[in-house]
PDB file of C-alpha atoms in Angstrom:
ATOM      1  CA  UNK A   1     -40.997 -57.599  26.328  1.00  0.00           C
ATOM      2  CA  UNK A   2     -40.631 -56.398  29.904  1.00  0.00           C
ATOM      3  CA  UNK A   3     -43.858 -54.995  31.200  1.00  0.00           C
ATOM      4  CA  UNK A   4     -45.054 -53.430  34.531  1.00  0.00           C
ATOM      5  CA  UNK A   5     -46.628 -55.286  37.485  1.00  0.00           C
ATOM      6  CA  UNK A   6     -50.131 -53.921  36.660  1.00  0.00           C
ATOM      7  CA  UNK A   7     -50.003 -55.636  33.292  1.00  0.00           C
ATOM      8  CA  UNK A   8     -48.935 -59.049  34.253  1.00  0.00           C
ATOM      9  CA  UNK A   9     -47.784 -61.141  37.308  1.00  0.00           C
ATOM     10  CA  UNK A  10     -45.987 -63.658  35.129  1.00  0.00           C
ATOM     11  CA  UNK A  11     -42.208 -63.899  35.097  1.00  0.00           C
ATOM     12  CA  UNK A  12     -39.916 -65.881  32.867  1.00  0.00           C
ATOM     13  CA  UNK A  13     -36.028 -66.316  32.885  1.00  0.00           C
ATOM     14  CA  UNK A  14     -34.975 -64.748  29.665  1.00  0.00           C
ATOM     15  CA  UNK A  15     -31.759 -65.707  27.874  1.00  0.00           C
ATOM     16  CA  UNK A  16     -30.885 -62.330  26.644  1.00  0.00           C
ATOM     17  CA  UNK A  17     -31.227 -61.141  30.186  1.00  0.00           C
ATOM     18  CA  UNK A  18     -28.759 -63.778  31.357  1.00  0.00           C
ATOM     19  CA  UNK A  19     -31.709 -65.966  32.513  1.00  0.00           C
ATOM     20  CA  UNK A  20     -32.834 -63.344  35.033  1.00  0.00           C
ATOM     21  CA  UNK A  21     -36.672 -63.765  35.677  1.00  0.00           C
ATOM     22  CA  UNK A  22     -38.430 -60.793  34.055  1.00  0.00           C
ATOM     23  CA  UNK A  23     -42.187 -59.883  33.759  1.00  0.00           C
ATOM     24  CA  UNK A  24     -43.586 -60.906  30.355  1.00  0.00           C
ATOM     25  CA  UNK A  25     -47.076 -60.494  28.884  1.00  0.00           C
ATOM     26  CA  UNK A  26     -49.622 -63.246  29.235  1.00  0.00           C
ATOM     27  CA  UNK A  27     -49.230 -64.492  25.640  1.00  0.00           C
ATOM     28  CA  UNK A  28     -45.382 -64.600  25.790  1.00  0.00           C
ATOM     29  CA  UNK A  29     -45.791 -66.541  29.207  1.00  0.00           C
ATOM     30  CA  UNK A  30     -48.118 -69.096  27.788  1.00  0.00           C
ATOM     31  CA  UNK A  31     -45.626 -69.545  24.822  1.00  0.00           C
ATOM     32  CA  UNK A  32     -42.405 -69.683  26.780  1.00  0.00           C
ATOM     33  CA  UNK A  33     -44.168 -71.700  29.724  1.00  0.00           C
ATOM     34  CA  UNK A  34     -44.467 -74.606  27.419  1.00  0.00           C
ATOM     35  CA  UNK A  35     -40.593 -75.055  27.833  1.00  0.00           C
ATOM     36  CA  UNK A  36     -41.065 -75.644  31.590  1.00  0.00           C
ATOM     37  CA  UNK A  37     -38.815 -72.908  32.983  1.00  0.00           C
ATOM     38  CA  UNK A  38     -41.474 -70.460  34.061  1.00  0.00           C
ATOM     39  CA  UNK A  39     -41.043 -68.744  37.393  1.00  0.00           C
ATOM     40  CA  UNK A  40     -44.358 -67.521  38.829  1.00  0.00           C
ATOM     41  CA  UNK A  41     -44.063 -67.065  42.596  1.00  0.00           C
ATOM     42  CA  UNK A  42     -42.788 -63.802  44.120  1.00  0.00           C
ATOM     43  CA  UNK A  43     -40.647 -65.918  46.630  1.00  0.00           C
ATOM     44  CA  UNK A  44     -38.693 -67.298  43.609  1.00  0.00           C
ATOM     45  CA  UNK A  45     -37.985 -63.882  42.247  1.00  0.00           C
ATOM     46  CA  UNK A  46     -36.811 -62.589  45.541  1.00  0.00           C
ATOM     47  CA  UNK A  47     -34.091 -65.210  45.372  1.00  0.00           C
ATOM     48  CA  UNK A  48     -32.623 -63.427  42.474  1.00  0.00           C
ATOM     49  CA  UNK A  49     -29.720 -61.171  43.551  1.00  0.00           C
ATOM     50  CA  UNK A  50     -30.294 -57.501  43.880  1.00  0.00           C
ATOM     51  CA  UNK A  51     -27.801 -56.843  41.109  1.00  0.00           C
ATOM     52  CA  UNK A  52     -30.152 -58.646  38.699  1.00  0.00           C
ATOM     53  CA  UNK A  53     -33.010 -56.184  39.596  1.00  0.00           C
ATOM     54  CA  UNK A  54     -31.011 -53.028  39.213  1.00  0.00           C
ATOM     55  CA  UNK A  55     -31.813 -52.628  35.384  1.00  0.00           C
ATOM     56  CA  UNK A  56     -35.448 -53.546  35.746  1.00  0.00           C
ATOM     57  CA  UNK A  57     -36.005 -51.082  38.426  1.00  0.00           C
ATOM     58  CA  UNK A  58     -35.066 -48.225  36.233  1.00  0.00           C
ATOM     59  CA  UNK A  59     -37.756 -49.319  33.861  1.00  0.00           C
ATOM     60  CA  UNK A  60     -40.411 -49.731  36.698  1.00  0.00           C
ATOM     61  CA  UNK A  61     -39.283 -46.598  38.497  1.00  0.00           C
ATOM     62  CA  UNK A  62     -38.758 -48.480  41.864  1.00  0.00           C
ATOM     63  CA  UNK A  63     -35.412 -48.615  43.722  1.00  0.00           C
ATOM     64  CA  UNK A  64     -34.405 -52.105  45.147  1.00  0.00           C
ATOM     65  CA  UNK A  65     -34.795 -52.433  48.834  1.00  0.00           C
ATOM     66  CA  UNK A  66     -31.229 -51.976  50.001  1.00  0.00           C
ATOM     67  CA  UNK A  67     -29.071 -50.946  47.169  1.00  0.00           C
ATOM     68  CA  UNK A  68     -28.893 -47.928  44.997  1.00  0.00           C
ATOM     69  CA  UNK A  69     -29.580 -47.912  41.357  1.00  0.00           C
ATOM     70  CA  UNK A  70     -26.613 -48.713  39.080  1.00  0.00           C
ATOM     71  CA  UNK A  71     -26.502 -46.632  35.785  1.00  0.00           C
ATOM     72  CA  UNK A  72     -24.143 -49.157  34.243  1.00  0.00           C
ATOM     73  CA  UNK A  73     -26.682 -51.698  33.226  1.00  0.00           C
ATOM     74  CA  UNK A  74     -27.354 -52.329  29.472  1.00  0.00           C
ATOM     75  CA  UNK A  75     -31.034 -51.617  29.640  1.00  0.00           C
ATOM     76  CA  UNK A  76     -30.486 -48.438  31.739  1.00  0.00           C
ATOM     77  CA  UNK A  77     -27.859 -47.013  29.270  1.00  0.00           C
ATOM     78  CA  UNK A  78     -30.467 -47.693  26.368  1.00  0.00           C
ATOM     79  CA  UNK A  79     -33.179 -45.980  28.320  1.00  0.00           C
ATOM     80  CA  UNK A  80     -30.991 -42.993  29.017  1.00  0.00           C
ATOM     81  CA  UNK A  81     -29.901 -42.680  25.439  1.00  0.00           C
ATOM     82  CA  UNK A  82     -33.595 -42.486  24.216  1.00  0.00           C
ATOM     83  CA  UNK A  83     -34.914 -40.162  26.906  1.00  0.00           C
ATOM     84  CA  UNK A  84     -35.000 -36.663  25.781  1.00  0.00           C
ATOM     85  CA  UNK A  85     -33.084 -34.235  27.989  1.00  0.00           C
ATOM     86  CA  UNK A  86     -35.215 -31.614  29.432  1.00  0.00           C
ATOM     87  CA  UNK A  87     -34.323 -28.436  27.393  1.00  0.00           C
ATOM     88  CA  UNK A  88     -35.490 -25.001  27.289  1.00  0.00           C
ATOM     89  CA  UNK A  89     -38.662 -24.328  25.254  1.00  0.00           C
ATOM     90  CA  UNK A  90     -38.025 -22.297  22.229  1.00  0.00           C
ATOM     91  CA  UNK A  91     -38.987 -18.646  22.775  1.00  0.00           C
ATOM     92  CA  UNK A  92     -41.493 -17.244  20.272  1.00  0.00           C
ATOM     93  CA  UNK A  93     -40.214 -14.047  18.964  1.00  0.00           C
ATOM     94  CA  UNK A  94     -43.046 -11.397  17.931  1.00  0.00           C
ATOM     95  CA  UNK A  95     -42.841 -10.352  14.306  1.00  0.00           C
ATOM     96  CA  UNK A  96     -42.507  -6.680  15.405  1.00  0.00           C
ATOM     97  CA  UNK A  97     -39.036  -7.588  16.854  1.00  0.00           C
ATOM     98  CA  UNK A  98     -37.658  -9.306  13.840  1.00  0.00           C
ATOM     99  CA  UNK A  99     -36.112  -6.297  12.271  1.00  0.00           C
ATOM    100  CA  UNK A 100     -32.592  -6.344  11.008  1.00  0.00           C
ATOM    101  CA  UNK A 101     -30.392  -3.951  12.963  1.00  0.00           C
ATOM    102  CA  UNK A 102     -28.771  -2.572   9.714  1.00  0.00           C
ATOM    103  CA  UNK A 103     -29.257   0.933   8.243  1.00  0.00           C
ATOM    104  CA  UNK A 104     -31.281  -0.039   5.163  1.00  0.00           C
ATOM    105  CA  UNK A 105     -34.627   1.721   5.148  1.00  0.00           C
ATOM    106  CA  UNK A 106     -34.048   3.434   8.366  1.00  0.00           C
ATOM    107  CA  UNK A 107     -33.968   7.108   9.115  1.00  0.00           C
ATOM    108  CA  UNK A 108     -31.355   6.847  11.745  1.00  0.00           C
ATOM    109  CA  UNK A 109     -29.184   4.130  13.408  1.00  0.00           C
ATOM    110  CA  UNK A 110     -26.312   3.947  15.691  1.00  0.00           C
ATOM    111  CA  UNK A 111     -25.071   3.395  19.187  1.00  0.00           C
ATOM    112  CA  UNK A 112     -26.560   5.569  22.066  1.00  0.00           C
ATOM    113  CA  UNK A 113     -26.398   5.273  25.802  1.00  0.00           C
ATOM    114  CA  UNK A 114     -29.874   4.877  27.440  1.00  0.00           C
ATOM    115  CA  UNK A 115     -31.204   5.211  30.998  1.00  0.00           C
ATOM    116  CA  UNK A 116     -34.649   4.403  32.144  1.00  0.00           C
ATOM    117  CA  UNK A 117     -34.524   7.698  33.970  1.00  0.00           C
ATOM    118  CA  UNK A 118     -31.617   9.976  34.675  1.00  0.00           C
ATOM    119  CA  UNK A 119     -30.893   8.443  37.982  1.00  0.00           C
ATOM    120  CA  UNK A 120     -30.546   4.819  36.750  1.00  0.00           C
ATOM    121  CA  UNK A 121     -27.220   3.568  35.151  1.00  0.00           C
ATOM    122  CA  UNK A 122     -26.612   4.208  31.478  1.00  0.00           C
ATOM    123  CA  UNK A 123     -26.314   1.334  29.127  1.00  0.00           C
ATOM    124  CA  UNK A 124     -24.832   1.594  25.677  1.00  0.00           C
ATOM    125  CA  UNK A 125     -27.121  -0.153  22.982  1.00  0.00           C
ATOM    126  CA  UNK A 126     -27.693  -0.040  19.205  1.00  0.00           C
ATOM    127  CA  UNK A 127     -30.840   1.886  18.222  1.00  0.00           C
ATOM    128  CA  UNK A 128     -32.656   2.039  14.722  1.00  0.00           C
ATOM    129  CA  UNK A 129     -35.514   4.469  13.798  1.00  0.00           C
ATOM    130  CA  UNK A 130     -37.482   2.832  11.043  1.00  0.00           C
ATOM    131  CA  UNK A 131     -41.161   3.427  10.011  1.00  0.00           C
ATOM    132  CA  UNK A 132     -41.844   5.626  13.011  1.00  0.00           C
ATOM    133  CA  UNK A 133     -40.702   2.873  15.454  1.00  0.00           C
ATOM    134  CA  UNK A 134     -37.622   2.914  17.737  1.00  0.00           C
ATOM    135  CA  UNK A 135     -35.962  -0.551  17.735  1.00  0.00           C
ATOM    136  CA  UNK A 136     -33.475  -1.368  20.569  1.00  0.00           C
ATOM    137  CA  UNK A 137     -30.651  -3.991  20.119  1.00  0.00           C
ATOM    138  CA  UNK A 138     -27.962  -5.169  22.262  1.00  0.00           C
ATOM    139  CA  UNK A 139     -25.453  -4.876  19.341  1.00  0.00           C
ATOM    140  CA  UNK A 140     -25.325  -3.744  15.711  1.00  0.00           C
ATOM    141  CA  UNK A 141     -25.001  -7.317  14.440  1.00  0.00           C
ATOM    142  CA  UNK A 142     -28.143  -8.572  16.149  1.00  0.00           C
ATOM    143  CA  UNK A 143     -30.935  -9.819  13.998  1.00  0.00           C
ATOM    144  CA  UNK A 144     -33.866  -9.636  16.600  1.00  0.00           C
ATOM    145  CA  UNK A 145     -34.636  -6.497  18.425  1.00  0.00           C
ATOM    146  CA  UNK A 146     -34.824  -6.488  22.317  1.00  0.00           C
ATOM    147  CA  UNK A 147     -37.533  -3.797  22.219  1.00  0.00           C
ATOM    148  CA  UNK A 148     -39.657  -1.906  19.789  1.00  0.00           C
ATOM    149  CA  UNK A 149     -41.353   1.314  20.688  1.00  0.00           C
ATOM    150  CA  UNK A 150     -43.705   3.157  18.287  1.00  0.00           C
ATOM    151  CA  UNK A 151     -42.963   6.699  18.640  1.00  0.00           C
ATOM    152  CA  UNK A 152     -46.193   8.436  17.565  1.00  0.00           C
ATOM    153  CA  UNK A 153     -47.517  10.689  20.309  1.00  0.00           C
ATOM    154  CA  UNK A 154     -44.208  11.065  22.109  1.00  0.00           C
ATOM    155  CA  UNK A 155     -42.309  14.180  22.458  1.00  0.00           C
ATOM    156  CA  UNK A 156     -38.458  14.933  22.602  1.00  0.00           C
ATOM    157  CA  UNK A 157     -36.595  17.339  24.865  1.00  0.00           C
ATOM    158  CA  UNK A 158     -33.089  18.443  24.312  1.00  0.00           C
ATOM    159  CA  UNK A 159     -30.286  17.797  23.585  1.00  0.00           C
ATOM    160  CA  UNK A 160     -28.372  19.697  26.098  1.00  0.00           C
ATOM    161  CA  UNK A 161     -24.777  20.831  25.237  1.00  0.00           C
ATOM    162  CA  UNK A 162     -23.592  20.147  28.636  1.00  0.00           C
ATOM    163  CA  UNK A 163     -23.926  16.311  28.542  1.00  0.00           C
ATOM    164  CA  UNK A 164     -25.224  15.587  24.988  1.00  0.00           C
ATOM    165  CA  UNK A 165     -28.287  14.127  26.240  1.00  0.00           C
ATOM    166  CA  UNK A 166     -31.935  14.276  25.237  1.00  0.00           C
ATOM    167  CA  UNK A 167     -35.126  12.757  26.754  1.00  0.00           C
ATOM    168  CA  UNK A 168     -38.152  11.111  25.276  1.00  0.00           C
ATOM    169  CA  UNK A 169     -41.498  11.849  27.058  1.00  0.00           C
ATOM    170  CA  UNK A 170     -44.941  10.293  26.699  1.00  0.00           C
ATOM    171  CA  UNK A 171     -47.272  13.305  27.612  1.00  0.00           C
ATOM    172  CA  UNK A 172     -45.566  14.676  30.707  1.00  0.00           C
ATOM    173  CA  UNK A 173     -43.759  11.378  31.943  1.00  0.00           C
ATOM    174  CA  UNK A 174     -40.163  10.795  31.100  1.00  0.00           C
ATOM    175  CA  UNK A 175     -40.099   7.578  29.101  1.00  0.00           C
ATOM    176  CA  UNK A 176     -36.194   7.283  28.387  1.00  0.00           C
ATOM    177  CA  UNK A 177     -33.141   9.328  28.558  1.00  0.00           C
ATOM    178  CA  UNK A 178     -30.524   9.134  25.845  1.00  0.00           C
ATOM    179  CA  UNK A 179     -26.850  10.293  25.665  1.00  0.00           C
ATOM    180  CA  UNK A 180     -24.826  10.410  22.452  1.00  0.00           C
ATOM    181  CA  UNK A 181     -20.981  10.678  21.992  1.00  0.00           C
ATOM    182  CA  UNK A 182     -21.099  14.349  21.081  1.00  0.00           C
ATOM    183  CA  UNK A 183     -23.679  17.075  20.832  1.00  0.00           C
ATOM    184  CA  UNK A 184     -23.850  16.938  16.947  1.00  0.00           C
ATOM    185  CA  UNK A 185     -24.764  13.276  17.171  1.00  0.00           C
ATOM    186  CA  UNK A 186     -27.310  13.923  19.857  1.00  0.00           C
ATOM    187  CA  UNK A 187     -28.985  16.706  17.837  1.00  0.00           C
ATOM    188  CA  UNK A 188     -29.256  14.403  14.775  1.00  0.00           C
ATOM    189  CA  UNK A 189     -30.825  11.665  16.922  1.00  0.00           C
ATOM    190  CA  UNK A 190     -33.333  14.157  18.471  1.00  0.00           C
ATOM    191  CA  UNK A 191     -34.326  15.314  15.109  1.00  0.00           C
ATOM    192  CA  UNK A 192     -34.786  11.814  13.721  1.00  0.00           C
ATOM    193  CA  UNK A 193     -36.932  10.829  16.639  1.00  0.00           C
ATOM    194  CA  UNK A 194     -39.018  14.041  16.609  1.00  0.00           C
ATOM    195  CA  UNK A 195     -39.793  13.358  12.972  1.00  0.00           C
ATOM    196  CA  UNK A 196     -40.968   9.904  13.697  1.00  0.00           C
ATOM    197  CA  UNK A 197     -43.349  11.191  16.540  1.00  0.00           C
ATOM    198  CA  UNK A 198     -45.748  12.750  14.081  1.00  0.00           C
ATOM    199  CA  UNK A 199     -47.766  11.508  11.185  1.00  0.00           C
TER     200      UNK A 199
END
């Protein structure tokens, strides 16, 4: 068992480490010391080549004085294999966004272009109106919604025949602008959203 300096100052040449002196616990040192090969002084340890220290310095977190660490050591490779790689934490998805983007149970679904206001660029997204909530998806096959917006209290203006667009307002503030492929589709969307804005 290789341990840190704070736990023990005893060293012993271990066969499985090619007789390199390694720190061992007091109990193991007493047992191994009966064989007469114990190395206790730091000066004796310094005599060991720097290459012999490479693997241990990975465990202890210290670099050898004038040599960089070598990742090729046996102990080093074992430690790297058991160390978990720092990955991204799993993002918790709110239950309100876990709606399937399909048409089942929805009053309206389909692709629209959306802008945060009329000056911002338009983005094509998949929308579903279900249970008086407007769900926004990146694509129709998505399972988790990007956004969910309850529609109660909103008002709809439009569509205009000129550009097939309509706007969603909260009180007097423009919340979102939408644009459909044609005026008939825009009218159907506006009606579906209007119906969802009232009880």
